[in-house]
Short mmCIF file of C-alpha atoms in Angstrom, two decimals:
data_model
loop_
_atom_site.label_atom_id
_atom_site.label_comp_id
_atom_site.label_asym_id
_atom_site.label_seq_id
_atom_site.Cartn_x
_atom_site.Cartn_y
_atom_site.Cartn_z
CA UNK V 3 40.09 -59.02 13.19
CA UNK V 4 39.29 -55.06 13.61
CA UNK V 5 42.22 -53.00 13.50
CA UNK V 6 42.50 -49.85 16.03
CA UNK V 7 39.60 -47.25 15.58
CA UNK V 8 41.07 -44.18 13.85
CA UNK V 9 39.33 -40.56 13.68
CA UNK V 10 39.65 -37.45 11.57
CA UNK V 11 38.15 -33.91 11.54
CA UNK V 12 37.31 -32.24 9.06
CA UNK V 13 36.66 -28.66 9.03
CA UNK V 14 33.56 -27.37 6.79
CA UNK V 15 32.52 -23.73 6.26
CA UNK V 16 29.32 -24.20 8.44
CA UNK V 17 30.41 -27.34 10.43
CA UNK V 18 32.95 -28.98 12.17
CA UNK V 19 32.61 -32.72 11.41
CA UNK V 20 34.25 -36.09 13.54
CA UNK V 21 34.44 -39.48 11.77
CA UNK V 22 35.21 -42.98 14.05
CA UNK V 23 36.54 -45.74 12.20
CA UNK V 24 37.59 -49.26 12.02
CA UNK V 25 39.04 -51.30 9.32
CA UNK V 26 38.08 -55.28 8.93
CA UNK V 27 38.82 -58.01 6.74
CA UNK V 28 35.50 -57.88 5.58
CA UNK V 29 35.00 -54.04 4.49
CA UNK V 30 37.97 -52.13 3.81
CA UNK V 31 36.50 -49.04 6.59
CA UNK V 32 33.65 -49.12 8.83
CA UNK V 33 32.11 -45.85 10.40
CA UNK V 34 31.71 -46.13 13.75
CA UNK V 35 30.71 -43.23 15.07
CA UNK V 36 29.88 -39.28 13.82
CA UNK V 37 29.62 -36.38 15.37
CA UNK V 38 29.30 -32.50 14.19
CA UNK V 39 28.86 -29.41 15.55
CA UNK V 40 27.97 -25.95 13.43
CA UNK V 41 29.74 -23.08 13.86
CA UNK V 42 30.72 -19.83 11.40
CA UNK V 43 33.78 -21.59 9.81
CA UNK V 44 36.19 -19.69 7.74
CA UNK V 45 37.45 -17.06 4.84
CA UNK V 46 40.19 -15.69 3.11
CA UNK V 47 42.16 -17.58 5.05
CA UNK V 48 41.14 -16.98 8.45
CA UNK V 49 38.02 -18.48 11.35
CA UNK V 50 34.96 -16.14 10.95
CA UNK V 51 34.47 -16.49 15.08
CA UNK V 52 38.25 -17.60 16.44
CA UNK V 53 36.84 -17.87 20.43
CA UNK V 54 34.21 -20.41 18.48
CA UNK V 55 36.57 -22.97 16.80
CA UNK V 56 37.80 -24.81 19.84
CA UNK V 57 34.45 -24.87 21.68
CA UNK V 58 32.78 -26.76 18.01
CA UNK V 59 35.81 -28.81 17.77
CA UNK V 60 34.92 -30.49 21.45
CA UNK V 61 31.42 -30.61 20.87
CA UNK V 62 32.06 -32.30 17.66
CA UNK V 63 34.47 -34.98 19.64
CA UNK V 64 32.45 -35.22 22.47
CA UNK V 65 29.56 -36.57 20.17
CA UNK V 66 31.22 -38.76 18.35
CA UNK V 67 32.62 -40.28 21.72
CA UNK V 68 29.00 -40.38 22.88
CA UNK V 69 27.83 -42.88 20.53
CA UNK V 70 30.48 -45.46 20.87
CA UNK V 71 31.51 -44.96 24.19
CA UNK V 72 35.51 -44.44 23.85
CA UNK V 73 37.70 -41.40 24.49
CA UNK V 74 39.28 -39.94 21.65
CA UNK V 75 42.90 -39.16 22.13
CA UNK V 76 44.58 -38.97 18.61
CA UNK V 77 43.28 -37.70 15.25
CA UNK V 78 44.04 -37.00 11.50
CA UNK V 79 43.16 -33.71 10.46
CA UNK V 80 41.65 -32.63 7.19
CA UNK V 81 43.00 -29.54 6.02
CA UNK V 82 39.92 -27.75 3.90
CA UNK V 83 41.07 -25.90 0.39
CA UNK V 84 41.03 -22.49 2.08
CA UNK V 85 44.12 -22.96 3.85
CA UNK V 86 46.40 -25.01 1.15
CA UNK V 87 47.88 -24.07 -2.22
CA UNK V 88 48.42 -27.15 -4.89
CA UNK V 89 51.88 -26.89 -7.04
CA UNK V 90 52.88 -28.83 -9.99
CA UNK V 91 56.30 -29.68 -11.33
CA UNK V 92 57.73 -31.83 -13.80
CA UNK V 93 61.12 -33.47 -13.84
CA UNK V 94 62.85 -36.05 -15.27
CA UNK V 95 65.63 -38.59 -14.43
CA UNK V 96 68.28 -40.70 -16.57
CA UNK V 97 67.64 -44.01 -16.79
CA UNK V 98 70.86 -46.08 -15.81
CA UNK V 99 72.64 -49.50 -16.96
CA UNK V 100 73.70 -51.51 -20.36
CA UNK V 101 70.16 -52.05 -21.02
CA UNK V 102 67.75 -49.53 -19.08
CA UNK V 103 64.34 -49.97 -17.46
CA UNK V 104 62.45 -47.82 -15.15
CA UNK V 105 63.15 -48.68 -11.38
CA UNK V 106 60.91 -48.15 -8.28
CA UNK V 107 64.39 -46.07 -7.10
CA UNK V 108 64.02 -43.95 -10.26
CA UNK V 109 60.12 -43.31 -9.63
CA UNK V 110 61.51 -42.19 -6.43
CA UNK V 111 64.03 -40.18 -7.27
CA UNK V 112 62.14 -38.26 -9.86
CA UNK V 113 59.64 -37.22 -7.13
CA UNK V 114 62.37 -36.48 -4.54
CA UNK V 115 63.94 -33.86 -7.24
CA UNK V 116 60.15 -32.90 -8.49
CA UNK V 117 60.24 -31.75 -4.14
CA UNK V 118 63.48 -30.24 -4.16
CA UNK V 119 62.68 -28.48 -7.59
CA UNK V 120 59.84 -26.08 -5.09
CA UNK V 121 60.93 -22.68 -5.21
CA UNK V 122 60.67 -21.86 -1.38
CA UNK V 123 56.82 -22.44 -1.31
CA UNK V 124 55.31 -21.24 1.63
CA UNK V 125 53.46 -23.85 3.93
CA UNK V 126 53.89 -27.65 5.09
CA UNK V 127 53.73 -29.98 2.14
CA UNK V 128 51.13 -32.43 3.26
CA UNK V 129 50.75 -34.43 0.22
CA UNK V 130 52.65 -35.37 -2.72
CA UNK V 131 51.68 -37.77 -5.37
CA UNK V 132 52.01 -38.21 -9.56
CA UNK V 133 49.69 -36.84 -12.39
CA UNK V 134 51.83 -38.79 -14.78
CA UNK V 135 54.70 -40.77 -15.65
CA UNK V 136 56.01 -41.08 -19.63
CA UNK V 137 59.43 -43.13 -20.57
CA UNK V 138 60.71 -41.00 -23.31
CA UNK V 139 58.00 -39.17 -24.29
CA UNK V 140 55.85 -41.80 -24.70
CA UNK V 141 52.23 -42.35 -23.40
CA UNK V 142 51.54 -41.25 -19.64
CA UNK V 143 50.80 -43.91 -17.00
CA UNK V 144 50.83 -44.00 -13.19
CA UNK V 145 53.16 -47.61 -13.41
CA UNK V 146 56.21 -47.04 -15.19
CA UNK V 147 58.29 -49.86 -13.46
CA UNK V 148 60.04 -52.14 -15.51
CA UNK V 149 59.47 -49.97 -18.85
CA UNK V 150 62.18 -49.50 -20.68
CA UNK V 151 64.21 -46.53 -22.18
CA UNK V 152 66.51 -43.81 -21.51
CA UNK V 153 64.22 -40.90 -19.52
CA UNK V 154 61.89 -40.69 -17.14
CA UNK V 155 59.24 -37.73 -17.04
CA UNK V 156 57.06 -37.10 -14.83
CA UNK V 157 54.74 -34.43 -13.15
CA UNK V 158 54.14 -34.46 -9.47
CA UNK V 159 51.44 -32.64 -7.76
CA UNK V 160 52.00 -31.13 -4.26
CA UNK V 161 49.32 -30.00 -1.73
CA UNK V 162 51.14 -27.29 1.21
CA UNK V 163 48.99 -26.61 4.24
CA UNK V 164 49.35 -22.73 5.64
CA UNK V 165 51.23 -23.08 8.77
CA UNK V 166 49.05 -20.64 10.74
CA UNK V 167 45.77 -23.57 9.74
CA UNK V 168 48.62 -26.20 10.88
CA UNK V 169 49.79 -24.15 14.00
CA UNK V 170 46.01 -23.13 15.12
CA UNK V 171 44.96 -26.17 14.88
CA UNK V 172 47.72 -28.19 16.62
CA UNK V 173 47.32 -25.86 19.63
CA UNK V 174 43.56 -26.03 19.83
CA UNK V 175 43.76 -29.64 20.20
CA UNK V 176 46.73 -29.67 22.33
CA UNK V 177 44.29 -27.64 25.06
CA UNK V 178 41.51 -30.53 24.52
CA UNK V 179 44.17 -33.17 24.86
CA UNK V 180 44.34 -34.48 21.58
CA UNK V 181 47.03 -35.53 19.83
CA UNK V 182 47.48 -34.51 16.28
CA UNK V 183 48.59 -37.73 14.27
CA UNK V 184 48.99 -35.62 10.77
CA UNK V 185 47.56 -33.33 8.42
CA UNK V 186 46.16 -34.46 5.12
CA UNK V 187 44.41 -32.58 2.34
CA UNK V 188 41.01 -33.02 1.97
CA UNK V 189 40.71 -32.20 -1.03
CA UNK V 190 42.96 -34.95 -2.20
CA UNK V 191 40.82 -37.09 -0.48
CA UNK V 192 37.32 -36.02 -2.01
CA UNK V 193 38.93 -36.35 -5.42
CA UNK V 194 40.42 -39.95 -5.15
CA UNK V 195 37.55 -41.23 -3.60
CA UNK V 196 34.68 -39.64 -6.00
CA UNK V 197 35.98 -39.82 -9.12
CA UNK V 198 36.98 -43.02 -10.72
CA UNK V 199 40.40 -43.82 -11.84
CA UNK V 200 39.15 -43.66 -15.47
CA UNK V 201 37.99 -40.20 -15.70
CA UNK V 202 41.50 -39.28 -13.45
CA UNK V 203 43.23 -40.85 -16.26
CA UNK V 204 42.58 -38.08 -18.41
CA UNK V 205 41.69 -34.95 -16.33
CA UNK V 206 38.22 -34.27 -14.10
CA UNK V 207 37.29 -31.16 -12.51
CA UNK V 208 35.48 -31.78 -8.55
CA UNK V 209 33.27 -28.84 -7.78
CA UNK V 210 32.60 -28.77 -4.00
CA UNK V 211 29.31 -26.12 -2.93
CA UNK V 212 29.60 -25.53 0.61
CA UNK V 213 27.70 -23.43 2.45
CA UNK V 214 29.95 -20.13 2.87
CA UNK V 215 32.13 -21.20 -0.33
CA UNK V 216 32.60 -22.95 -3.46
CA UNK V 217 36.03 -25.14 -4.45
CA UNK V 218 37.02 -25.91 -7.86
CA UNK V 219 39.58 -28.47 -8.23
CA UNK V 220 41.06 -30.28 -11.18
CA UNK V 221 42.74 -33.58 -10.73
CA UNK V 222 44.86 -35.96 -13.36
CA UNK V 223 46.09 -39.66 -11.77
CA UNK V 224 46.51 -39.13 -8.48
CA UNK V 225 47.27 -35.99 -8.19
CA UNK V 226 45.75 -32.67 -7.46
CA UNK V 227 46.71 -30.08 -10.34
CA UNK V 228 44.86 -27.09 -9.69
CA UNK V 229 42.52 -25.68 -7.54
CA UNK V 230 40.73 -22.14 -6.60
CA UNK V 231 37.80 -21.37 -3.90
CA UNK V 232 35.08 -18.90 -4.70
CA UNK V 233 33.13 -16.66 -2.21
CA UNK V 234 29.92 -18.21 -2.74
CA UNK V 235 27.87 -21.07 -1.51
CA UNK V 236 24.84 -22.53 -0.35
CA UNK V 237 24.71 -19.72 2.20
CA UNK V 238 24.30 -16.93 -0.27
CA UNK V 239 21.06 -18.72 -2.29
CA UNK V 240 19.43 -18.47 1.29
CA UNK V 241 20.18 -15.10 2.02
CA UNK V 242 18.92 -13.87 -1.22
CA UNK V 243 15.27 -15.57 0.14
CA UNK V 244 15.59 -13.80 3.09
CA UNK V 245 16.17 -10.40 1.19
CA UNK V 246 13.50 -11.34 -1.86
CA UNK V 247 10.94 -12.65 0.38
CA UNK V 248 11.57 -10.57 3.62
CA UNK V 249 11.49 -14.13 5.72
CA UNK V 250 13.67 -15.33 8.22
CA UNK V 251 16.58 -16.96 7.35
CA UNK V 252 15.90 -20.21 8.99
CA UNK V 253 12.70 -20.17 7.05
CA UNK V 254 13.84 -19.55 3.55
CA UNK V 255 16.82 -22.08 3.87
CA UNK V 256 13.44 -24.48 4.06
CA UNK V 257 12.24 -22.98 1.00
CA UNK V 258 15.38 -23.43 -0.57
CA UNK V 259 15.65 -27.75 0.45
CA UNK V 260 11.96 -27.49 -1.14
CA UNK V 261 12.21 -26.04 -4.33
CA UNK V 262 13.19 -27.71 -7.55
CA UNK V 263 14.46 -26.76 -10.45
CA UNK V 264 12.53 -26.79 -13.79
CA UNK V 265 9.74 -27.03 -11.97
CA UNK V 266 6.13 -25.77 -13.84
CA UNK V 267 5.60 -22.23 -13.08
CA UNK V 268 2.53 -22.83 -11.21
CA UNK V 269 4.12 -24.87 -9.08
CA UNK V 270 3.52 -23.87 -4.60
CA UNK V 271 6.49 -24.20 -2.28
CA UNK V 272 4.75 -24.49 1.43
CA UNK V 273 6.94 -24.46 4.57
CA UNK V 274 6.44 -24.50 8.10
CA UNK V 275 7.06 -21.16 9.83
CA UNK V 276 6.23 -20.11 13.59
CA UNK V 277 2.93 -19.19 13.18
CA UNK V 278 2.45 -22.66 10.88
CA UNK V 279 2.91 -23.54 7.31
CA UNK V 280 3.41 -20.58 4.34
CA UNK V 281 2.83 -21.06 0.69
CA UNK V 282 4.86 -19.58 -1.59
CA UNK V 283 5.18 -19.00 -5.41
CA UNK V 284 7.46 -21.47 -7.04
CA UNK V 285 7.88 -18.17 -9.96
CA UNK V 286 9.01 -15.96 -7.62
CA UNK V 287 11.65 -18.52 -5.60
CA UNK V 288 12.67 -19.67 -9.07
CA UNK V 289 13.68 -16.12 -9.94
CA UNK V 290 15.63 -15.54 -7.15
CA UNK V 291 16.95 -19.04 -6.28
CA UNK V 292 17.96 -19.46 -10.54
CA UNK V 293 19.56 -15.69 -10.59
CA UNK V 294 21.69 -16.89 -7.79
CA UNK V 295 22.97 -20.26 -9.20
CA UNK V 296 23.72 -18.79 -12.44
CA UNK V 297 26.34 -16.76 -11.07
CA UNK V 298 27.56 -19.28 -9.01
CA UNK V 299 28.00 -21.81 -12.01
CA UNK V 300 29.23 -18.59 -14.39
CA UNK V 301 31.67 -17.85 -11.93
CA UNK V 302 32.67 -21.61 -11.96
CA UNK V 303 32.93 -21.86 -15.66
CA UNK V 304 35.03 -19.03 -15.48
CA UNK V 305 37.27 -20.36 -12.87
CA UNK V 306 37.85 -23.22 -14.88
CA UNK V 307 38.22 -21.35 -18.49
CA UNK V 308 41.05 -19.50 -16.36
CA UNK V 309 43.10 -22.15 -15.18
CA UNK V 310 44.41 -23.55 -18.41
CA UNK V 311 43.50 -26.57 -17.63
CA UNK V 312 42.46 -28.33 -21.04
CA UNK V 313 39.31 -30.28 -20.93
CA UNK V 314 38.39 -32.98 -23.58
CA UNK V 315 34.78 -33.62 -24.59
CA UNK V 316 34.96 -36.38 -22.32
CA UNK V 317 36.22 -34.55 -19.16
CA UNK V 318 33.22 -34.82 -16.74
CA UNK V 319 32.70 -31.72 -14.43
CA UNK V 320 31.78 -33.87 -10.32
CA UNK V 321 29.76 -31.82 -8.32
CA UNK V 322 29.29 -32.25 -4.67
CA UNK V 323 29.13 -30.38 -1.16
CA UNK V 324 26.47 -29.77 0.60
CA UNK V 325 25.58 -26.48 -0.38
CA UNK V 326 23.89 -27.18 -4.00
CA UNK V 327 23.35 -30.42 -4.89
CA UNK V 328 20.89 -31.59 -2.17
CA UNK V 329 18.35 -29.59 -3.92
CA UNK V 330 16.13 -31.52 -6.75
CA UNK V 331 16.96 -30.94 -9.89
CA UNK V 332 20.24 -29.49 -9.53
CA UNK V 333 22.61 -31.96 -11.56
CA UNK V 334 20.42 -31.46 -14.22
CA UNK V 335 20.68 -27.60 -14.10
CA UNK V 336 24.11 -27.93 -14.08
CA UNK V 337 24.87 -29.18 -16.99
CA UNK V 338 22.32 -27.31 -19.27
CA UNK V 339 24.00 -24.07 -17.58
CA UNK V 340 27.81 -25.75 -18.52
CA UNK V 341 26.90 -27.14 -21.34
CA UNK V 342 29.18 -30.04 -20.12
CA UNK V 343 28.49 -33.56 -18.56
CA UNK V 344 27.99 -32.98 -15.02
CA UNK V 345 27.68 -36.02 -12.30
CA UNK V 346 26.99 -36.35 -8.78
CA UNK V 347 30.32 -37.34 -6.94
CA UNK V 348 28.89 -40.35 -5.30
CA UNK V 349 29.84 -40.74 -1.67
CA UNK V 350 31.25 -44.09 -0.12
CA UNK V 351 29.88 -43.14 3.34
CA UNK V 352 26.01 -44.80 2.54
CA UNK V 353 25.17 -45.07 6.15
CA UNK V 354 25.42 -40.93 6.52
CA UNK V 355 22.14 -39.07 5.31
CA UNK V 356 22.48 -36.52 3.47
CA UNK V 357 25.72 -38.21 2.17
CA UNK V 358 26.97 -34.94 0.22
CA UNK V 359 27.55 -32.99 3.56
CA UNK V 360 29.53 -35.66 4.22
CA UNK V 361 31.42 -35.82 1.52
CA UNK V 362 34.75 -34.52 2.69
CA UNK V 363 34.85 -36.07 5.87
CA UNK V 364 34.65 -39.43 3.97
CA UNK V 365 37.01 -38.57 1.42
CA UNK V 366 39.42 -37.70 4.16
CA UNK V 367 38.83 -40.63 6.11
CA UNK V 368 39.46 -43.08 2.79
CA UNK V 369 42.80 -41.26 2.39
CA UNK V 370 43.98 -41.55 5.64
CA UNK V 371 43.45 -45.17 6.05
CA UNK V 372 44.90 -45.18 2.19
CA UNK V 373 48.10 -43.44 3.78
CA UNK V 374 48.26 -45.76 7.14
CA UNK V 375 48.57 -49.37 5.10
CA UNK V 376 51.53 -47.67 2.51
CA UNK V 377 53.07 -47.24 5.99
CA UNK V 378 52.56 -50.53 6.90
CA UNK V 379 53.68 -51.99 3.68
CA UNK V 380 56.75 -49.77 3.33
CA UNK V 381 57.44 -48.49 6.06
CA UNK V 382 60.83 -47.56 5.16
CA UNK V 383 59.71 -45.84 1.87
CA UNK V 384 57.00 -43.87 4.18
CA UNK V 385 59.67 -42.70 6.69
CA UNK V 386 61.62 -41.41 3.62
CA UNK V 387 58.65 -39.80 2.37
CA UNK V 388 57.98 -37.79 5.45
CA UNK V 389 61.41 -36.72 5.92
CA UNK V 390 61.32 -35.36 2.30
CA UNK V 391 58.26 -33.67 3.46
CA UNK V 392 59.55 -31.67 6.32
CA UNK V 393 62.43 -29.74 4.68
#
C-alpha cells in the first residue's frame, strides 16, 4: 500500500530543485514528480538575488505539482553546506551493574552528553549521528549494544543550520503557504546515500562541483566529520571560455558539455551558435578548460591536506555535483591530478537524467524518508531526540 507522498527542496547554487515521493512495499521510495527552476543561488552565506529566491521556489513547486496533479502543502527542506557548520565531539559514559554491557540507554546517553558537551555553537542542530563507538578502547563500531566492559567512547558528529538560512526560508514558504515539516542537512544525505557503508567504515571524502561552488566533505560511519566549500565551480570553467574564446556564455557552457579530457590534440569541438554550428580547437579549449580544473582539484587537495583528516591508501576520494563530472573524461582526470582513487558517487535517483545534478536532491530525499520510519519505529526515542535538538 503507498504511504503519503512526501516532498523536499533542495537548494543548489544555480537551481532550486522539488522532489515528490512515495514509499511502497515494493521499492523503498518512488519519485513521483520533479520540478526545478534556475535562479543565481547563493555565497558566503547569503542569496546572490534575495527578491529571486521566493519567485524560483514557486516555480519549482508549481512544476512539480504540474506533473502529478496534487497541491503541495508541507515539505522537508535541504539545507545546502553554505549555510551549516559540522562539529565533532567525543565523550564517554560508565558502564553500570555487577557485570557490565553496553545498553541502548548508554548509546543514548553518551550522545545526549556528546550534545550538551557544544560550547554555545551558533545555529539549529539539524542532525546528529555517530562516527564511532569503542568499549574500552577497543575497535570502533556503529553497534555497541550488548558489548561488554567498563567505558563507552564515542564520537558524535553534529550538523547546525544558520538560523538566518532556517528563518529565510521558513518565512518564504510561509508567504507560498507551505508548511515547513523540518530541516535536514543535505549533505548528510549525499554522503549516506553515495558512499557505501564500507568505505564510511574507515573514512571517505564526497567532493560535490556545483556550478557557483565546490563542497568538500569527509564522513566516518554515519556521521559527517568535516566539511569546507570553495568559491569555485562549474560556473567558473565556463566563464574562462567566454573570456579565452570571446563567445557568449551560453555558447561556451556547450563547448564545455562537449569537450573531453585527454582527448588527441587534433581533436574539433563544434557547437551550435546563432548564426549555426562553430568549430573549435580541442588545443586551445583544453588549455583553458585543464588550467581551470587544476586549480579547482589543487585547491581541493589542499582543502583536504588542511583538515587533518587522515586518509589511508584505501580512502576513496567520491566526486559528484553537477558542475564537473558530467563532462567525459573527468573521473579519470581526477585521479591522475590526486594521485588518489577517485569514483563517481553513483546516484539512486536512475529515472532523473543527468543524475549528478540531482544528486543532492536524492540524497536528501533518502534521508528524510530514513528519518520518518526511526519516527515511526521509536517514536518515543525520536521525540527525545528532537527535544535534545532544540536547546
Amino acid at each position: 500500500m503507498m504511504k503519503k507522498a512526501t516532498a523536499v527542496l533542495d537548494f543548489g547554487t544555480s537551481k532550486v530543485l522539488v522532489l515528490l515521493a512515495e514509499e511502497s512495499a515494493y521499492q523503498k521510495v518512488t519519485i513521483t514528480s520533479a520540478g526545478m527552476a534556475q535562479y543565481d543561488g547563493f555565497m558566503n552565506g547569503e542569496w546572490n538575488a534575495p527578491g529571486d529566491v521566493t519567485d524560483a521556489i514557486a516555480s519549482a513547486v508549481e512544476a512539480a505539482e504540474n506533473k502529478v496533479g496534487a497541491h503541495i502543502k508541507e515539505v522537508y527542506v535541504g539545507v545546502p553546506g553554505e549555510f551549516v557548520r559540522v562539529y565533532v565531539i567525543e565523550s564517554s559514559v560508565t558502564l553500570q551493574g555487577a557485570d557490565p554491557k553496553v545498553t541502548s540507554a548508554d548509546v543514548e546517553k553518551l550522545q545526549r552528553q556528546a550534545t550538551e558537551m557544544l560550547d554555545r555553537p551558533t545555529g539549529v542542530i539539524i542532525h546528529r549521528s555517530p562516527a564511532w563507538f569503542k568499549v574500552d578502547g577497543g575497535q570502533k563500531t556503529l553497534e555497541p549494544v550488548d558489548q561488554k566492559g567498563s567505558t563507552l567512547e564515542g564520537m558524535i558528529g553534529f550538523v547546525l543550520a544558520d538560523q538566518f538560512f532556517v528563518n529565510d526560508v521558513t518565512e518564504r514558504l510561509r508567504e507560498l503557504n507551505i508548511e515547513v515539516k523540518g530541516f535536514f542537512s543535505t549533505s548528510v544525505g549525499e554522503a549516506m546515500q553515495m558512499i557505501p557503508f564500507e568505505e564510511r567504515d574507515h573514512t571517505a571524502i564526497l567532493v560535490d562541483v556545483g556550478y557557483l561552488s565546490t563542497e568538500v566533505m569527509a564522513v566516518e560511519g554515519d556521521a559527517l566529520i568535516w566539511q569546507k566549500v570553495l568559491p569555485v565551480g562549474g560556473a567558473h570553467i565556463t566563464l574562462d571560455l567566454a573570456y579565452g574564446l570571446e563567445k557568449p556564455f551560453d555558447m561556451c557552457e556547450k563547448i564545455k558539455r562537449s569537450y573531453t579530457f585527454n582527448a588527441p590534440k587534433n581533436t574539433q569541438i563544434e557547437v551550435q551558435g546563432e548564426d549555426g554550428p562553430e568549430t573549435f580547437s580541442g588545443e586551445t579549449v583544453s588549455m583553458i578548460v585543464d588550467a581551470r580544473v587544476d586549480e579547482m582539484l589543487e585547491m581541493i587537495d589542499e582543502a583536504i591536506k588542511k583538515s587533518g583528516i587522515r586518509l589511508g591508501n584505501w580512502s576513496n576520494i567520491y566526486f559528484t555535483g553537477g558542475g564537473l563530472m558530467p563532462m567525459p573524461g573527468a573521473r579519470v582526470y581526477a585521479a591522475s591530478k590526486l594521485s588518489r582513487n577517485v569514483r563517481e558517487a553513483a546516484t539512486k535517483t536512475v529515472k532523473l537524467k543527468p543524475a549528478q545534478i540531482f544528486a543532492s536532491g536524492s540524497g536528501l530525499l533518502e534521508l528524510v524518508y530514513n528519518t520518518i520510519e526511526l519516527e515511526e519505529q521509536d517514536e518515543s526515542l525520536f521525540d527525545r531526540i528532537k527535544r535534545i535538538f532544540r536547546r
